PDB file of N, CA and C in Angstrom:
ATOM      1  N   UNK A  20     128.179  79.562  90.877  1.00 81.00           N
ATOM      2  CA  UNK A  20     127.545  79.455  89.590  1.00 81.00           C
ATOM      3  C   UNK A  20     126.081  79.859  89.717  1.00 81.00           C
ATOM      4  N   UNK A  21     125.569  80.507  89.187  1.00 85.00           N
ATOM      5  CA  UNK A  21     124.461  81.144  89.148  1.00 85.00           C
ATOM      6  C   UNK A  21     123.684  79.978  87.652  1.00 85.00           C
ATOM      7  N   UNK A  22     122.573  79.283  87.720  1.00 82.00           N
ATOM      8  CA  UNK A  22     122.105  78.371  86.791  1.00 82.00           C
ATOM      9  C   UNK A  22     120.660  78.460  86.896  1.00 82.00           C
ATOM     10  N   UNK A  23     119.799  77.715  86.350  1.00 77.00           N
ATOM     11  CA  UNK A  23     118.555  78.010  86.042  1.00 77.00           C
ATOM     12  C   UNK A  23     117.885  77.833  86.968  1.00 77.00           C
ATOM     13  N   UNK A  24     117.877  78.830  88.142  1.00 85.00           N
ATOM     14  CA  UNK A  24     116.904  78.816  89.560  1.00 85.00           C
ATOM     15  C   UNK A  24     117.673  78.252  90.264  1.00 85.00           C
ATOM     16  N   UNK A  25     119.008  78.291  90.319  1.00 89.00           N
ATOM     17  CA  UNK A  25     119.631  77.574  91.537  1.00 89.00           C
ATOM     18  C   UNK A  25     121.064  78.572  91.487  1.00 89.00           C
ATOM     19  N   UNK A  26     121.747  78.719  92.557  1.00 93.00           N
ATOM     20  CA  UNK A  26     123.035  79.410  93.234  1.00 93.00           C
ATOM     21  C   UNK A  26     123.965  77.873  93.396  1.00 93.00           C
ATOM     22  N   UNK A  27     124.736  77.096  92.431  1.00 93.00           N
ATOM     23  CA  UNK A  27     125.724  76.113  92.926  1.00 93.00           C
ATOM     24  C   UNK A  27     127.324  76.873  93.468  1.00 93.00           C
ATOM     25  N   UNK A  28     127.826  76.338  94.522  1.00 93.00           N
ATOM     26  CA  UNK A  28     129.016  76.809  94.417  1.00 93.00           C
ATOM     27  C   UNK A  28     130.222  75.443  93.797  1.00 93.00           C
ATOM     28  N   UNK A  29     130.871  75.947  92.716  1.00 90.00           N
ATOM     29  CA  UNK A  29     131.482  75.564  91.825  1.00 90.00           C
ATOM     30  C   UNK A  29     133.294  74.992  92.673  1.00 90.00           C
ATOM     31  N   UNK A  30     132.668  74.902  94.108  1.00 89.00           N
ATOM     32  CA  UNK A  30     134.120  74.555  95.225  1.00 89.00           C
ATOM     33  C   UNK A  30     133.927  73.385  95.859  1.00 89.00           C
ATOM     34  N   UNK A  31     132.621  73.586  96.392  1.00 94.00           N
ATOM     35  CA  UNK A  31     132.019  72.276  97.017  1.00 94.00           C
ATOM     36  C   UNK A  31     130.574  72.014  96.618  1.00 94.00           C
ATOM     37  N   UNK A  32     129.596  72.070  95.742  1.00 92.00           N
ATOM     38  CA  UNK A  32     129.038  71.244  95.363  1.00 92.00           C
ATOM     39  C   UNK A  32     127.223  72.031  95.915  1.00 92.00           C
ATOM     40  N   UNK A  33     127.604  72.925  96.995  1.00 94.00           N
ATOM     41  CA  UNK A  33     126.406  73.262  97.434  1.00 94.00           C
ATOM     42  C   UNK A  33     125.577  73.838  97.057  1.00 94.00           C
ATOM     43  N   UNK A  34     124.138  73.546  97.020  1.00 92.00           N
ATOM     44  CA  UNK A  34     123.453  74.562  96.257  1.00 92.00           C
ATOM     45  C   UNK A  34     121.805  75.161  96.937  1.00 92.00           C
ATOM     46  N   UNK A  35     121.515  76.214  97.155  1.00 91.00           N
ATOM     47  CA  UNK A  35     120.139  76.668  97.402  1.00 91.00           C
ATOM     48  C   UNK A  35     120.155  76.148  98.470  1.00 91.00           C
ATOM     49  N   UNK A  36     120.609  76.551  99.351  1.00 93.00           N
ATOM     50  CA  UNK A  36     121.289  77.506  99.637  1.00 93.00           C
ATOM     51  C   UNK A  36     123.268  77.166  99.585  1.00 93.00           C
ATOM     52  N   UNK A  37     123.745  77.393  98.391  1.00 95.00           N
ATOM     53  CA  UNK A  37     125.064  77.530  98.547  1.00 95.00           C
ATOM     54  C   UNK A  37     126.100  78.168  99.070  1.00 95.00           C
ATOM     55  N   UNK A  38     126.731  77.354  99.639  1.00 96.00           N
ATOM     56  CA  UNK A  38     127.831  77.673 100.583  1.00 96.00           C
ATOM     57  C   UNK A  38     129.160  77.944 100.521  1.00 96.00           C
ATOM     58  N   UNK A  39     129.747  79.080 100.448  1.00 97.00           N
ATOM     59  CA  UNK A  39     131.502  79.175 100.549  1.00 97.00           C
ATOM     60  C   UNK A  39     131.982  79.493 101.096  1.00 97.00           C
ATOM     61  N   UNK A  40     132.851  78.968 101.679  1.00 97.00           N
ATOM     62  CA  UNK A  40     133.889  80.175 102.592  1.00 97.00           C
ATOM     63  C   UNK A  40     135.093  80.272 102.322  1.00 97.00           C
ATOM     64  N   UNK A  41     135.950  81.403 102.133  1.00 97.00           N
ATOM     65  CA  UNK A  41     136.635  82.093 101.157  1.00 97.00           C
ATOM     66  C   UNK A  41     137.620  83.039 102.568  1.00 97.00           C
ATOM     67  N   UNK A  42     138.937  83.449 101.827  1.00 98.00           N
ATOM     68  CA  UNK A  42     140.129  83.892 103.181  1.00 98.00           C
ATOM     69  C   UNK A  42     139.190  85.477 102.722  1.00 98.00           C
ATOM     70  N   UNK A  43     139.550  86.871 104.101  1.00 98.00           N
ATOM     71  CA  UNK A  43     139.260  88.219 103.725  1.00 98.00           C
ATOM     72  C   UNK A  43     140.429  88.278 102.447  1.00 98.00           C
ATOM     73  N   UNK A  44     140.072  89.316 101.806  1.00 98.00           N
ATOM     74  CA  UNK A  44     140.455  89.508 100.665  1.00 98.00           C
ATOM     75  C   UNK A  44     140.251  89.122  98.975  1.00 98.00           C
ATOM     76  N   UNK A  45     139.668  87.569  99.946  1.00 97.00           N
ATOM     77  CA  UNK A  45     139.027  87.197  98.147  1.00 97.00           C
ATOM     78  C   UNK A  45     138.069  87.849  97.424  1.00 97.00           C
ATOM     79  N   UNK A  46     138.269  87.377  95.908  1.00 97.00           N
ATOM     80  CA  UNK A  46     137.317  87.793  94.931  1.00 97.00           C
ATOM     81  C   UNK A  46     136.609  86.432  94.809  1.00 97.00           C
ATOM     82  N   UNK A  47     134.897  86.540  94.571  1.00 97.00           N
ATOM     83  CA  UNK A  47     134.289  85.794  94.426  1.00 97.00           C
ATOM     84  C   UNK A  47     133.309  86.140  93.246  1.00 97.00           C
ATOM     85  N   UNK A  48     133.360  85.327  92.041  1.00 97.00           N
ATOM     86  CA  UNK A  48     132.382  85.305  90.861  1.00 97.00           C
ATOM     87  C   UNK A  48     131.536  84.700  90.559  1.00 97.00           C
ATOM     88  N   UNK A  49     130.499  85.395  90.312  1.00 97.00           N
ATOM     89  CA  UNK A  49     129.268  84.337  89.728  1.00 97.00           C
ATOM     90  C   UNK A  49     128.957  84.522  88.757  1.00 97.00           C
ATOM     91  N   UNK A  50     129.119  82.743  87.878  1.00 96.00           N
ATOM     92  CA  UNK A  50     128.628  82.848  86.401  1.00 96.00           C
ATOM     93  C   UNK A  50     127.953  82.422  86.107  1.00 96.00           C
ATOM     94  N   UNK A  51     126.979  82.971  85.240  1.00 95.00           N
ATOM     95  CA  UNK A  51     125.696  82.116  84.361  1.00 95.00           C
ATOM     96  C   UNK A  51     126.043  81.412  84.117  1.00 95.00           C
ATOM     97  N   UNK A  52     125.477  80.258  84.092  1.00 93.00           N
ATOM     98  CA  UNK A  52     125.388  78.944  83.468  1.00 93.00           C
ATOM     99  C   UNK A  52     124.425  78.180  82.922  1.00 93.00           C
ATOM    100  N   UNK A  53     124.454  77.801  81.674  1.00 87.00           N
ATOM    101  CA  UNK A  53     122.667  77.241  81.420  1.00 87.00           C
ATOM    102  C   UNK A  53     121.478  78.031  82.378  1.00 87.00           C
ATOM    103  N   UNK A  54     121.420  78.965  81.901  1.00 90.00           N
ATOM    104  CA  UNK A  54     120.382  80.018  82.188  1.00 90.00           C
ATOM    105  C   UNK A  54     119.393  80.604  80.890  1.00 90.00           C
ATOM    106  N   UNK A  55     120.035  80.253  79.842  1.00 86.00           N
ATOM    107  CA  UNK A  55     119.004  80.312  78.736  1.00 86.00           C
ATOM    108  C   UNK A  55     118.896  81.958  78.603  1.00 86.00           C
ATOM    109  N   UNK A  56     116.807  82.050  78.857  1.00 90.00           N
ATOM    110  CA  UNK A  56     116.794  83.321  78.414  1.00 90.00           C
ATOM    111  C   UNK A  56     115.881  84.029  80.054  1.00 90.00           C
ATOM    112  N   UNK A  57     116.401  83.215  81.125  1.00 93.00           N
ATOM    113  CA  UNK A  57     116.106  83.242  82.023  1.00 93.00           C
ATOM    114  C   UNK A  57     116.999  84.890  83.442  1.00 93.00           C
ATOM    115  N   UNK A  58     116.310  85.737  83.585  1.00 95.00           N
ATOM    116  CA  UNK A  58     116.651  86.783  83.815  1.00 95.00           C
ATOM    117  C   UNK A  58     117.180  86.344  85.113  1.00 95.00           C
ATOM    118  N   UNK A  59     118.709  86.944  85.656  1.00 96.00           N
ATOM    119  CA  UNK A  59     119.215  86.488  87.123  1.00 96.00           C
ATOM    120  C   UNK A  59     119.818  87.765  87.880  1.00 96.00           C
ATOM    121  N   UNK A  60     120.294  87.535  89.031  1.00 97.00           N
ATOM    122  CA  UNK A  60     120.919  88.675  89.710  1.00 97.00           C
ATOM    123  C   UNK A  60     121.456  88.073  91.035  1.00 97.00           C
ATOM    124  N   UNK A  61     122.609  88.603  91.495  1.00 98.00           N
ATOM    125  CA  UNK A  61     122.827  88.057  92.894  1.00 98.00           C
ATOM    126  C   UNK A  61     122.756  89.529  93.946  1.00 98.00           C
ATOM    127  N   UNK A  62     121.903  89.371  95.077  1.00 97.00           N
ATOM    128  CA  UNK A  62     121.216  90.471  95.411  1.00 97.00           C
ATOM    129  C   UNK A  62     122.027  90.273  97.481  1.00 97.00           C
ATOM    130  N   UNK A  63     122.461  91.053  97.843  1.00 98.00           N
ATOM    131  CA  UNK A  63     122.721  91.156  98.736  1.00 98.00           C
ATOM    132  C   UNK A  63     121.685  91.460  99.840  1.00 98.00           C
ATOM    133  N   UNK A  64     121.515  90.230 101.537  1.00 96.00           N
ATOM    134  CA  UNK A  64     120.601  90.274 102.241  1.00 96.00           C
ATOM    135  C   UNK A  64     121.273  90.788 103.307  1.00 96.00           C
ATOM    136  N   UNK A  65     120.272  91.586 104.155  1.00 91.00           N
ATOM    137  CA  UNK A  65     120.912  91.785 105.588  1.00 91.00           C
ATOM    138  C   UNK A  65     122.207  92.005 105.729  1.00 91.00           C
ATOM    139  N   UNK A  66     122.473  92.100 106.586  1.00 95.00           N
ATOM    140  CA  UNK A  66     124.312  93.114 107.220  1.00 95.00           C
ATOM    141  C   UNK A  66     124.653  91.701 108.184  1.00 95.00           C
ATOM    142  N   UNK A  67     126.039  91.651 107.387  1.00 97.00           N
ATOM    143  CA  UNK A  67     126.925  92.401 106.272  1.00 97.00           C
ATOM    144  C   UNK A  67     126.629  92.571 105.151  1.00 97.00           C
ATOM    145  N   UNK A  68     126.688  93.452 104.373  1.00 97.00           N
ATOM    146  CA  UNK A  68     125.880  93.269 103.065  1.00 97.00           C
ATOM    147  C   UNK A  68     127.102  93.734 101.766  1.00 97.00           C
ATOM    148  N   UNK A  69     126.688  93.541 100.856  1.00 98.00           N
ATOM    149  CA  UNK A  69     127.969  93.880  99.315  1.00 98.00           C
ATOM    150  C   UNK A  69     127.175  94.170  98.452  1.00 98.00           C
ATOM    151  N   UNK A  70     127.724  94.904  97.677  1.00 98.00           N
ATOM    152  CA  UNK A  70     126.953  95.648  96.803  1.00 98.00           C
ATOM    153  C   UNK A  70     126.241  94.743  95.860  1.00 98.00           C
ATOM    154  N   UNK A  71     125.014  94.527  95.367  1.00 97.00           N
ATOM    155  CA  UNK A  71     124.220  93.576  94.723  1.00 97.00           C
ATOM    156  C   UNK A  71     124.698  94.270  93.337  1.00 97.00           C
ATOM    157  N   UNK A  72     124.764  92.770  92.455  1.00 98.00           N
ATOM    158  CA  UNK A  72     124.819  92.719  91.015  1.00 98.00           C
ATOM    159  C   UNK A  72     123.152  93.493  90.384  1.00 98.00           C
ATOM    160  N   UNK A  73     123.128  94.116  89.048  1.00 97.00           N
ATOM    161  CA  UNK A  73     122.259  94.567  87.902  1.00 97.00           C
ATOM    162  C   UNK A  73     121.495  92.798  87.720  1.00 97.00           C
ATOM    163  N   UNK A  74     120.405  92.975  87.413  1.00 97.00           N
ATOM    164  CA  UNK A  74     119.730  91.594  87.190  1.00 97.00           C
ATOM    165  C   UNK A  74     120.172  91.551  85.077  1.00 97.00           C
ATOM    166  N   UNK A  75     120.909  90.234  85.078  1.00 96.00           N
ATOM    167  CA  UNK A  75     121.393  90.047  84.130  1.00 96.00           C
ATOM    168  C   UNK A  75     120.759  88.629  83.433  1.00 96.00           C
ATOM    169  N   UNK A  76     120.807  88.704  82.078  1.00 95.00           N
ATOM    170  CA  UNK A  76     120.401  87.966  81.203  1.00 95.00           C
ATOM    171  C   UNK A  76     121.311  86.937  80.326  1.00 95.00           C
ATOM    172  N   UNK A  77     121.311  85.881  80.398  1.00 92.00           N
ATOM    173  CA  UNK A  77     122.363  85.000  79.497  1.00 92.00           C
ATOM    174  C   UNK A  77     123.595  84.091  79.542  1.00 92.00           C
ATOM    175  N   UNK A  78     123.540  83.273  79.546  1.00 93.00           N
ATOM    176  CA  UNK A  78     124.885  82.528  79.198  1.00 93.00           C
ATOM    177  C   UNK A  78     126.282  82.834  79.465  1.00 93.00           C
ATOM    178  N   UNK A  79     127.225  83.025  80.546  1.00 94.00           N
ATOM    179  CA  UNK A  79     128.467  83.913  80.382  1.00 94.00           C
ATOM    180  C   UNK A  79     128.773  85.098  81.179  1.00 94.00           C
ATOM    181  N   UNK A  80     127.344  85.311  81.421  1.00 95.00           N
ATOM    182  CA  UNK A  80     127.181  87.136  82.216  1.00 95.00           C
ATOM    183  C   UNK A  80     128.112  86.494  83.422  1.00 95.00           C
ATOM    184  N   UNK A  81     128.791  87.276  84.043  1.00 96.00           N
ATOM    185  CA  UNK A  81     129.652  87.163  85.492  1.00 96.00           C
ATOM    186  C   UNK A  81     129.298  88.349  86.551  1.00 96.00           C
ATOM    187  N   UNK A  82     129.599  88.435  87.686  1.00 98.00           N
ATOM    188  CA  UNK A  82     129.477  89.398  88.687  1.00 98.00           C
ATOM    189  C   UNK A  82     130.817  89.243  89.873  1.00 98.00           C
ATOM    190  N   UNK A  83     131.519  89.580  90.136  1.00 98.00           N
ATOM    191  CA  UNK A  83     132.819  89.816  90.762  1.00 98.00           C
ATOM    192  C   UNK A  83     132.599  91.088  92.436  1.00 98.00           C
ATOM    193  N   UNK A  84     133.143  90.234  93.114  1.00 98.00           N
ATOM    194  CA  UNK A  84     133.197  91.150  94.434  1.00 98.00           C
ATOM    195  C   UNK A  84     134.505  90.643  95.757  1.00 98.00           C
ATOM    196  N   UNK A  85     134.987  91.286  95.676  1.00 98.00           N
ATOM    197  CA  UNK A  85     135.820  91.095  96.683  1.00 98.00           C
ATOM    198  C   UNK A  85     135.842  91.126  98.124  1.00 98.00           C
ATOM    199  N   UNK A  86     135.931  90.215  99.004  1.00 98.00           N
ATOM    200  CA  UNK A  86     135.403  90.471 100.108  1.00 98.00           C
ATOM    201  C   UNK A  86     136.086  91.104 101.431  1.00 98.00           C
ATOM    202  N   UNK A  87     136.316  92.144 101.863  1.00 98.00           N
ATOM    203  CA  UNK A  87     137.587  92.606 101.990  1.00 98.00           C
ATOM    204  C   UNK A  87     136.923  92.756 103.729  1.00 98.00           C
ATOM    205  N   UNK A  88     136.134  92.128 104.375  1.00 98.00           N
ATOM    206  CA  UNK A  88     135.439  92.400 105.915  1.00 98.00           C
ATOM    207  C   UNK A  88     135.168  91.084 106.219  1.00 98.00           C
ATOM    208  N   UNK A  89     135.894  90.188 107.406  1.00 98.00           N
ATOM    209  CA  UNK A  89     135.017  88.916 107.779  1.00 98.00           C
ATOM    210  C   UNK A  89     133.315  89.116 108.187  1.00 98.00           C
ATOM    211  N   UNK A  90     132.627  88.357 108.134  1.00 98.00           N
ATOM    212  CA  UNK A  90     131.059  87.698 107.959  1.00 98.00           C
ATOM    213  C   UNK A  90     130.768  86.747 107.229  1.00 98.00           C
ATOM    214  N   UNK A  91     129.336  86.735 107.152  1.00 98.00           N
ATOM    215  CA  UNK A  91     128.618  85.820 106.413  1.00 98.00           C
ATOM    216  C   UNK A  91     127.860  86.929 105.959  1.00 98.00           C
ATOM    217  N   UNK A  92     127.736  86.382 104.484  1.00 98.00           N
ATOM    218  CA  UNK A  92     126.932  87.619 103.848  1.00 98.00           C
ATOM    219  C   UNK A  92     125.994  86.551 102.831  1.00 98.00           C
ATOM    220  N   UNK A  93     124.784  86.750 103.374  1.00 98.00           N
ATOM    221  CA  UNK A  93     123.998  86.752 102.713  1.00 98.00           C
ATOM    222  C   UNK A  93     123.224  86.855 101.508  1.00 98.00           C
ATOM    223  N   UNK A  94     123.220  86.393 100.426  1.00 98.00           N
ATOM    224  CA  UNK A  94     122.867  86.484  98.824  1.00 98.00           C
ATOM    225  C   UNK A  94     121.051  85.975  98.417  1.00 98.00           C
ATOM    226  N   UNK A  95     120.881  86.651  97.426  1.00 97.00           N
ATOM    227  CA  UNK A  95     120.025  85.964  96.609  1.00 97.00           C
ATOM    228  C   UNK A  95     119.378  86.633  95.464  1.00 97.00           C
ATOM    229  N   UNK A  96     118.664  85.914  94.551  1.00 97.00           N
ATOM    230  CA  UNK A  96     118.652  86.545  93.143  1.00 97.00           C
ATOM    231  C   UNK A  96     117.423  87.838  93.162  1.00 97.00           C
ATOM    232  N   UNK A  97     117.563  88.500  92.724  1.00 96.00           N
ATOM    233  CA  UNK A  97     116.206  89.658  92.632  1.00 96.00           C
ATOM    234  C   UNK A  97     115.320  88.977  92.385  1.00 96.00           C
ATOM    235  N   UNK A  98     115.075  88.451  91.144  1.00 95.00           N
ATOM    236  CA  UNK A  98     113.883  87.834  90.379  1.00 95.00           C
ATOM    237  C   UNK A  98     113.244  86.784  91.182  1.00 95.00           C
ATOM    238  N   UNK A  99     113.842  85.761  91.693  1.00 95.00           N
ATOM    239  CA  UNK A  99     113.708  84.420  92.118  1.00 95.00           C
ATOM    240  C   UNK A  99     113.711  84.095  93.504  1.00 95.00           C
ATOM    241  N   UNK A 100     114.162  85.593  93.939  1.00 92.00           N
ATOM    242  CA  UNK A 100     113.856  85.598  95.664  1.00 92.00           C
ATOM    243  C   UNK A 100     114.715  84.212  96.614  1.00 92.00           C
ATOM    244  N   UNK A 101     114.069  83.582  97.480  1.00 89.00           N
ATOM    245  CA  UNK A 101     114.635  82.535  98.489  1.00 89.00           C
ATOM    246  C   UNK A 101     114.385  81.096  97.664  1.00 89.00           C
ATOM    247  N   UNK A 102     113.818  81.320  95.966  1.00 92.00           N
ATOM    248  CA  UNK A 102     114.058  80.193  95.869  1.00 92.00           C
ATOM    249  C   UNK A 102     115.601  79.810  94.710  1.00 92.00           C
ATOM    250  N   UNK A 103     115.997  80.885  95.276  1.00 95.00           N
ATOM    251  CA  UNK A 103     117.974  80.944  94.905  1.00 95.00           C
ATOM    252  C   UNK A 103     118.395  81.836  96.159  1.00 95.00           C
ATOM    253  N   UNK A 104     119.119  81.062  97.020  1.00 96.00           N
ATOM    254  CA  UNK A 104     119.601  81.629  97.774  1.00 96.00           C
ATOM    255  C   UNK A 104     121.408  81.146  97.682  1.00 96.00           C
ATOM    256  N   UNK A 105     122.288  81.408  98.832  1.00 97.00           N
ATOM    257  CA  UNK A 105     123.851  81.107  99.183  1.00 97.00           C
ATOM    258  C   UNK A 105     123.804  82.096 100.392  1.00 97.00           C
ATOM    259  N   UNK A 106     125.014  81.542 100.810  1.00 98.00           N
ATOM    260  CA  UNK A 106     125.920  82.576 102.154  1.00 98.00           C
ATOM    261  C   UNK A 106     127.566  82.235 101.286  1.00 98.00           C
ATOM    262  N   UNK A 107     127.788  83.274 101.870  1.00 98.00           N
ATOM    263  CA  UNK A 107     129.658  83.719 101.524  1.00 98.00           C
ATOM    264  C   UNK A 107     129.681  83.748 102.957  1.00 98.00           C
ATOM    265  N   UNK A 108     130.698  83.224 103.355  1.00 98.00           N
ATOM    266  CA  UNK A 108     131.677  82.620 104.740  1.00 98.00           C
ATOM    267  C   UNK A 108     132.695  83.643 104.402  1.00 98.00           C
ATOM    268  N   UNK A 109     133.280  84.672 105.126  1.00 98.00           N
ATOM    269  CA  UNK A 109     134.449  85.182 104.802  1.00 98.00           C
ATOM    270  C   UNK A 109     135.312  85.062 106.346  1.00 98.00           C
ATOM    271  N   UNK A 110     136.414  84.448 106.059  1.00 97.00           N
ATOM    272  CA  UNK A 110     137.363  84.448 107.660  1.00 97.00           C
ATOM    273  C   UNK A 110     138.682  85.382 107.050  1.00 97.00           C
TER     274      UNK A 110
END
């Protein structure tokens, strides 16, 4: 869940830095949530890396990626830098 300055994961509870780990092959989404009129993005760090989301605006916006390579991949928002961060766990 992507929310107002924070990355929660909507599995276990973690947040800033939120945590998932997910089988190869999954799809993983992030949705606005109470974000208002607050501009977001989930931005891919360091290798392994996935293609980073458009910095998006609003209530609803989603971003979808499938993770099809084990790692840990690294995230965080354009705008808001390390103070929204996560890792994706992929086995």
């Amino acid at each position: 869940m992507v929310g107002n300055i924070l990355f929660k994961s909507a599995h276990n509870g973690t947040q800033n830095a939120a945590i998932d780990t997910v089988a190869v092959g999954s799809t993983v989404t992030w949705t606005w949530t109470s974000t208002g009129s607050v501009a977001h993005s989930v931005q891919s760090q360091r290798t392994p890396s996935f293609p980073s989301s458009a910095i998006l605006t609003g209530n609803g916006q989603t971003y979808s990626f499938t993770f099809t390579t084990p790692g840990s991949y690294a995230y965080d928002c354009a705008v808001h830098g390390a103070a929204m961060s996560g890792t994706i766990v992929v086995r």
